[in-house]
Amino acid sequence: MTIRIRPTTRNDVAALPAIERAAAGCFRDFPALAWLADGVVISAEQHLGYVERGLSWLALANDHPVGFILAEAHPSSLFIVELSVDLHSQGKGIGRQLIACVAEHARNRGLTALTLTTFRDVPWNAPFYARLGFEKMTTLTPELRRKREEETAHGFAYETRCAMRLPL
């Protein structure tokens, strides 16, 4: 299988909600989070905004879309909004390649870190990011505090989530 990462185009956007929905299927194995498998995904219209800002990348396996990553610029970091890899393509290093692509983009913009928020105890969340060098943050930037507050407002239990940072 040949994996290629490239910037997402307008023509790719229609495929992205289905990839996110398929990726969320792995939450069915966690009873407390199973509702995420059928939860709201990022709309095609929202994806277009990331494409237009140059903050969306697509993973292709043999030229077929299988994953994506979205980012948001913060003052000193690039915040990973969403990383989704189709359930059947997980475990093949595609997420790592997407993160490496975003890290390179951040370095080229003169940013000093990647940041994200994620579940503390879900194996493909905080433990996965920790293996890539991300560290849990104890002091949050104003932007990350807002992200954590938004998550709580959307029904995520505050204590189940964490913010993480990868120095670049």
PDB file of C-alpha atoms in Angstrom:
ATOM      1  CA  MET A   1       0.000   0.000   0.000  1.00  0.00           C
ATOM      2  CA  THR A   2       1.355   3.415  -0.977  1.00  0.00           C
ATOM      3  CA  ILE A   3       0.524   6.239   1.472  1.00  0.00           C
ATOM      4  CA  ARG A   4       0.706   9.830   0.317  1.00  0.00           C
ATOM      5  CA  ILE A   5      -0.049  12.981   2.333  1.00  0.00           C
ATOM      6  CA  ARG A   6      -0.986  16.202   0.556  1.00  0.00           C
ATOM      7  CA  PRO A   7      -2.960  19.383   1.182  1.00  0.00           C
ATOM      8  CA  THR A   8      -6.702  18.809   0.970  1.00  0.00           C
ATOM      9  CA  THR A   9      -8.461  20.343  -2.022  1.00  0.00           C
ATOM     10  CA  ARG A  10     -12.040  21.518  -2.413  1.00  0.00           C
ATOM     11  CA  ASN A  11     -12.738  18.360  -4.429  1.00  0.00           C
ATOM     12  CA  ASP A  12     -11.674  16.150  -1.490  1.00  0.00           C
ATOM     13  CA  VAL A  13     -14.019  17.685   1.065  1.00  0.00           C
ATOM     14  CA  ALA A  14     -17.057  15.509   0.301  1.00  0.00           C
ATOM     15  CA  ALA A  15     -15.146  12.377   1.428  1.00  0.00           C
ATOM     16  CA  LEU A  16     -13.995  13.726   4.794  1.00  0.00           C
ATOM     17  CA  PRO A  17     -17.173  13.425   6.934  1.00  0.00           C
ATOM     18  CA  ALA A  18     -17.420   9.714   6.036  1.00  0.00           C
ATOM     19  CA  ILE A  19     -13.775   9.171   7.053  1.00  0.00           C
ATOM     20  CA  GLU A  20     -14.422  10.854  10.409  1.00  0.00           C
ATOM     21  CA  ARG A  21     -17.594   8.789  10.917  1.00  0.00           C
ATOM     22  CA  ALA A  22     -15.709   5.558  10.123  1.00  0.00           C
ATOM     23  CA  ALA A  23     -12.829   6.529  12.443  1.00  0.00           C
ATOM     24  CA  ALA A  24     -15.272   7.203  15.272  1.00  0.00           C
ATOM     25  CA  GLY A  25     -16.478   3.611  15.036  1.00  0.00           C
ATOM     26  CA  CYS A  26     -13.632   2.539  17.316  1.00  0.00           C
ATOM     27  CA  PHE A  27     -15.395   4.336  20.199  1.00  0.00           C
ATOM     28  CA  ARG A  28     -18.084   1.623  20.168  1.00  0.00           C
ATOM     29  CA  ASP A  29     -15.667  -0.489  22.256  1.00  0.00           C
ATOM     30  CA  PHE A  30     -15.777   2.105  25.072  1.00  0.00           C
ATOM     31  CA  PRO A  31     -19.290   2.065  26.598  1.00  0.00           C
ATOM     32  CA  ALA A  32     -18.926   5.528  28.183  1.00  0.00           C
ATOM     33  CA  LEU A  33     -17.897   6.997  24.807  1.00  0.00           C
ATOM     34  CA  ALA A  34     -19.920   4.822  22.409  1.00  0.00           C
ATOM     35  CA  TRP A  35     -22.186   7.797  21.691  1.00  0.00           C
ATOM     36  CA  LEU A  36     -19.275   9.374  19.767  1.00  0.00           C
ATOM     37  CA  ALA A  37     -19.528   6.671  17.092  1.00  0.00           C
ATOM     38  CA  ASP A  38     -22.832   8.174  15.982  1.00  0.00           C
ATOM     39  CA  GLY A  39     -22.130  11.760  17.019  1.00  0.00           C
ATOM     40  CA  VAL A  40     -21.923  14.862  14.891  1.00  0.00           C
ATOM     41  CA  VAL A  41     -18.982  15.060  12.503  1.00  0.00           C
ATOM     42  CA  ILE A  42     -17.377  18.100  10.914  1.00  0.00           C
ATOM     43  CA  SER A  43     -19.491  19.258   7.984  1.00  0.00           C
ATOM     44  CA  ALA A  44     -18.224  19.614   4.426  1.00  0.00           C
ATOM     45  CA  GLU A  45     -18.786  23.368   4.739  1.00  0.00           C
ATOM     46  CA  GLN A  46     -16.587  23.517   7.852  1.00  0.00           C
ATOM     47  CA  HIS A  47     -13.929  21.445   6.061  1.00  0.00           C
ATOM     48  CA  LEU A  48     -13.893  23.996   3.240  1.00  0.00           C
ATOM     49  CA  GLY A  49     -12.878  26.680   5.730  1.00  0.00           C
ATOM     50  CA  TYR A  50      -9.822  24.656   6.758  1.00  0.00           C
ATOM     51  CA  VAL A  51      -8.960  24.012   3.093  1.00  0.00           C
ATOM     52  CA  GLU A  52      -9.223  27.724   2.294  1.00  0.00           C
ATOM     53  CA  ARG A  53      -6.915  28.576   5.234  1.00  0.00           C
ATOM     54  CA  GLY A  54      -4.399  25.923   4.112  1.00  0.00           C
ATOM     55  CA  LEU A  55      -4.865  23.967   7.350  1.00  0.00           C
ATOM     56  CA  SER A  56      -6.177  20.624   6.091  1.00  0.00           C
ATOM     57  CA  TRP A  57      -4.174  17.637   4.837  1.00  0.00           C
ATOM     58  CA  LEU A  58      -5.374  14.399   3.312  1.00  0.00           C
ATOM     59  CA  ALA A  59      -3.902  10.903   3.545  1.00  0.00           C
ATOM     60  CA  LEU A  60      -4.352   8.714   0.493  1.00  0.00           C
ATOM     61  CA  ALA A  61      -3.753   4.973   0.352  1.00  0.00           C
ATOM     62  CA  ASN A  62      -3.262   3.919  -3.251  1.00  0.00           C
ATOM     63  CA  ASP A  63      -4.848   7.272  -4.206  1.00  0.00           C
ATOM     64  CA  HIS A  64      -7.974   6.595  -2.108  1.00  0.00           C
ATOM     65  CA  PRO A  65      -8.724   9.051   0.778  1.00  0.00           C
ATOM     66  CA  VAL A  66      -8.308   7.271   4.130  1.00  0.00           C
ATOM     67  CA  GLY A  67      -7.495  10.012   6.631  1.00  0.00           C
ATOM     68  CA  PHE A  68      -7.166  13.700   7.292  1.00  0.00           C
ATOM     69  CA  ILE A  69      -5.869  16.203   9.810  1.00  0.00           C
ATOM     70  CA  LEU A  70      -7.170  19.709  10.489  1.00  0.00           C
ATOM     71  CA  ALA A  71      -5.275  22.442  12.297  1.00  0.00           C
ATOM     72  CA  GLU A  72      -5.831  25.888  13.705  1.00  0.00           C
ATOM     73  CA  ALA A  73      -3.170  28.557  14.158  1.00  0.00           C
ATOM     74  CA  HIS A  74      -2.538  29.726  17.721  1.00  0.00           C
ATOM     75  CA  PRO A  75       0.054  32.384  18.616  1.00  0.00           C
ATOM     76  CA  SER A  76       2.968  29.972  19.125  1.00  0.00           C
ATOM     77  CA  SER A  77       1.532  26.608  18.122  1.00  0.00           C
ATOM     78  CA  LEU A  78      -0.497  24.802  15.550  1.00  0.00           C
ATOM     79  CA  PHE A  79      -3.492  23.230  17.287  1.00  0.00           C
ATOM     80  CA  ILE A  80      -4.668  19.872  15.931  1.00  0.00           C
ATOM     81  CA  VAL A  81      -8.436  20.187  15.664  1.00  0.00           C
ATOM     82  CA  GLU A  82      -9.102  16.710  14.290  1.00  0.00           C
ATOM     83  CA  LEU A  83      -7.116  13.675  13.241  1.00  0.00           C
ATOM     84  CA  SER A  84      -9.199  10.939  11.646  1.00  0.00           C
ATOM     85  CA  VAL A  85      -8.126   7.748   9.917  1.00  0.00           C
ATOM     86  CA  ASP A  86     -10.703   5.358   8.482  1.00  0.00           C
ATOM     87  CA  LEU A  87     -11.235   2.443  10.872  1.00  0.00           C
ATOM     88  CA  HIS A  88      -9.963  -0.096   8.308  1.00  0.00           C
ATOM     89  CA  SER A  89      -6.774   1.907   7.702  1.00  0.00           C
ATOM     90  CA  GLN A  90      -5.809   2.457  11.332  1.00  0.00           C
ATOM     91  CA  GLY A  91      -2.624   0.946  12.745  1.00  0.00           C
ATOM     92  CA  LYS A  92      -0.605   1.489   9.568  1.00  0.00           C
ATOM     93  CA  GLY A  93       1.229   4.682  10.561  1.00  0.00           C
ATOM     94  CA  ILE A  94      -1.082   7.037   8.685  1.00  0.00           C
ATOM     95  CA  GLY A  95      -1.856   9.138  11.770  1.00  0.00           C
ATOM     96  CA  ARG A  96       1.872   9.488  12.473  1.00  0.00           C
ATOM     97  CA  GLN A  97       2.474  10.645   8.906  1.00  0.00           C
ATOM     98  CA  LEU A  98      -0.321  13.211   9.131  1.00  0.00           C
ATOM     99  CA  ILE A  99       1.122  14.573  12.382  1.00  0.00           C
ATOM    100  CA  ALA A 100       4.607  14.732  10.845  1.00  0.00           C
ATOM    101  CA  CYS A 101       3.185  16.726   7.926  1.00  0.00           C
ATOM    102  CA  VAL A 102       1.492  19.210  10.276  1.00  0.00           C
ATOM    103  CA  ALA A 103       4.668  19.492  12.373  1.00  0.00           C
ATOM    104  CA  GLU A 104       6.650  20.387   9.261  1.00  0.00           C
ATOM    105  CA  HIS A 105       4.045  22.998   8.319  1.00  0.00           C
ATOM    106  CA  ALA A 106       4.230  24.479  11.836  1.00  0.00           C
ATOM    107  CA  ARG A 107       8.048  24.629  11.718  1.00  0.00           C
ATOM    108  CA  ASN A 108       7.884  26.381   8.341  1.00  0.00           C
ATOM    109  CA  ARG A 109       5.558  28.977   9.884  1.00  0.00           C
ATOM    110  CA  GLY A 110       8.021  29.571  12.737  1.00  0.00           C
ATOM    111  CA  LEU A 111       5.770  27.986  15.346  1.00  0.00           C
ATOM    112  CA  THR A 112       7.338  26.204  18.303  1.00  0.00           C
ATOM    113  CA  ALA A 113       4.830  23.440  19.060  1.00  0.00           C
ATOM    114  CA  LEU A 114       1.859  21.335  18.104  1.00  0.00           C
ATOM    115  CA  THR A 115      -0.969  21.264  20.633  1.00  0.00           C
ATOM    116  CA  LEU A 116      -4.187  19.310  20.968  1.00  0.00           C
ATOM    117  CA  THR A 117      -6.831  18.163  23.396  1.00  0.00           C
ATOM    118  CA  THR A 118      -7.724  14.502  23.695  1.00  0.00           C
ATOM    119  CA  PHE A 119      -9.020  11.730  25.935  1.00  0.00           C
ATOM    120  CA  ARG A 120      -6.609  10.811  28.733  1.00  0.00           C
ATOM    121  CA  ASP A 121      -7.261   7.079  28.849  1.00  0.00           C
ATOM    122  CA  VAL A 122      -8.328   6.036  25.348  1.00  0.00           C
ATOM    123  CA  PRO A 123      -5.399   4.047  23.869  1.00  0.00           C
ATOM    124  CA  TRP A 124      -5.419   5.791  20.483  1.00  0.00           C
ATOM    125  CA  ASN A 125      -5.663   9.222  22.128  1.00  0.00           C
ATOM    126  CA  ALA A 126      -3.306  10.497  24.883  1.00  0.00           C
ATOM    127  CA  PRO A 127      -1.193   7.291  25.034  1.00  0.00           C
ATOM    128  CA  PHE A 128      -0.742   7.388  21.234  1.00  0.00           C
ATOM    129  CA  TYR A 129       0.281  11.046  21.264  1.00  0.00           C
ATOM    130  CA  ALA A 130       2.639  10.442  24.216  1.00  0.00           C
ATOM    131  CA  ARG A 131       4.457   7.791  22.135  1.00  0.00           C
ATOM    132  CA  LEU A 132       4.983  10.504  19.498  1.00  0.00           C
ATOM    133  CA  GLY A 133       6.555  12.845  22.055  1.00  0.00           C
ATOM    134  CA  PHE A 134       3.534  14.912  23.116  1.00  0.00           C
ATOM    135  CA  GLU A 135       3.500  15.857  26.796  1.00  0.00           C
ATOM    136  CA  LYS A 136       0.473  16.526  28.992  1.00  0.00           C
ATOM    137  CA  MET A 137       0.224  20.192  29.869  1.00  0.00           C
ATOM    138  CA  THR A 138      -0.418  21.432  33.380  1.00  0.00           C
ATOM    139  CA  THR A 139      -0.464  25.130  32.496  1.00  0.00           C
ATOM    140  CA  LEU A 140      -2.793  25.998  29.630  1.00  0.00           C
ATOM    141  CA  THR A 141      -2.599  28.897  27.216  1.00  0.00           C
ATOM    142  CA  PRO A 142      -5.741  31.049  26.991  1.00  0.00           C
ATOM    143  CA  GLU A 143      -6.580  29.319  23.692  1.00  0.00           C
ATOM    144  CA  LEU A 144      -6.316  25.848  25.226  1.00  0.00           C
ATOM    145  CA  ARG A 145      -8.370  26.918  28.248  1.00  0.00           C
ATOM    146  CA  ARG A 146     -11.107  27.996  25.816  1.00  0.00           C
ATOM    147  CA  LYS A 147     -10.864  24.668  23.969  1.00  0.00           C
ATOM    148  CA  ARG A 148     -11.254  22.731  27.210  1.00  0.00           C
ATOM    149  CA  GLU A 149     -14.263  24.889  28.214  1.00  0.00           C
ATOM    150  CA  GLU A 150     -15.872  24.313  24.796  1.00  0.00           C
ATOM    151  CA  GLU A 151     -15.392  20.549  25.162  1.00  0.00           C
ATOM    152  CA  THR A 152     -17.067  20.577  28.554  1.00  0.00           C
ATOM    153  CA  ALA A 153     -19.958  22.603  27.142  1.00  0.00           C
ATOM    154  CA  HIS A 154     -20.344  19.940  24.417  1.00  0.00           C
ATOM    155  CA  GLY A 155     -20.719  17.136  26.951  1.00  0.00           C
ATOM    156  CA  PHE A 156     -17.170  15.891  27.482  1.00  0.00           C
ATOM    157  CA  ALA A 157     -16.364  15.238  31.138  1.00  0.00           C
ATOM    158  CA  TYR A 158     -13.517  17.631  31.988  1.00  0.00           C
ATOM    159  CA  GLU A 159     -11.533  15.037  33.965  1.00  0.00           C
ATOM    160  CA  THR A 160     -11.495  12.580  31.014  1.00  0.00           C
ATOM    161  CA  ARG A 161      -9.685  15.040  28.737  1.00  0.00           C
ATOM    162  CA  CYS A 162      -6.256  16.641  28.656  1.00  0.00           C
ATOM    163  CA  ALA A 163      -4.246  19.137  26.642  1.00  0.00           C
ATOM    164  CA  MET A 164      -0.957  17.996  25.143  1.00  0.00           C
ATOM    165  CA  ARG A 165       2.016  19.721  23.525  1.00  0.00           C
ATOM    166  CA  LEU A 166       4.762  18.553  21.186  1.00  0.00           C
ATOM    167  CA  PRO A 167       7.744  20.918  21.193  1.00  0.00           C
ATOM    168  CA  LEU A 168       9.123  21.410  17.687  1.00  0.00           C
TER     169      LEU A 168
END
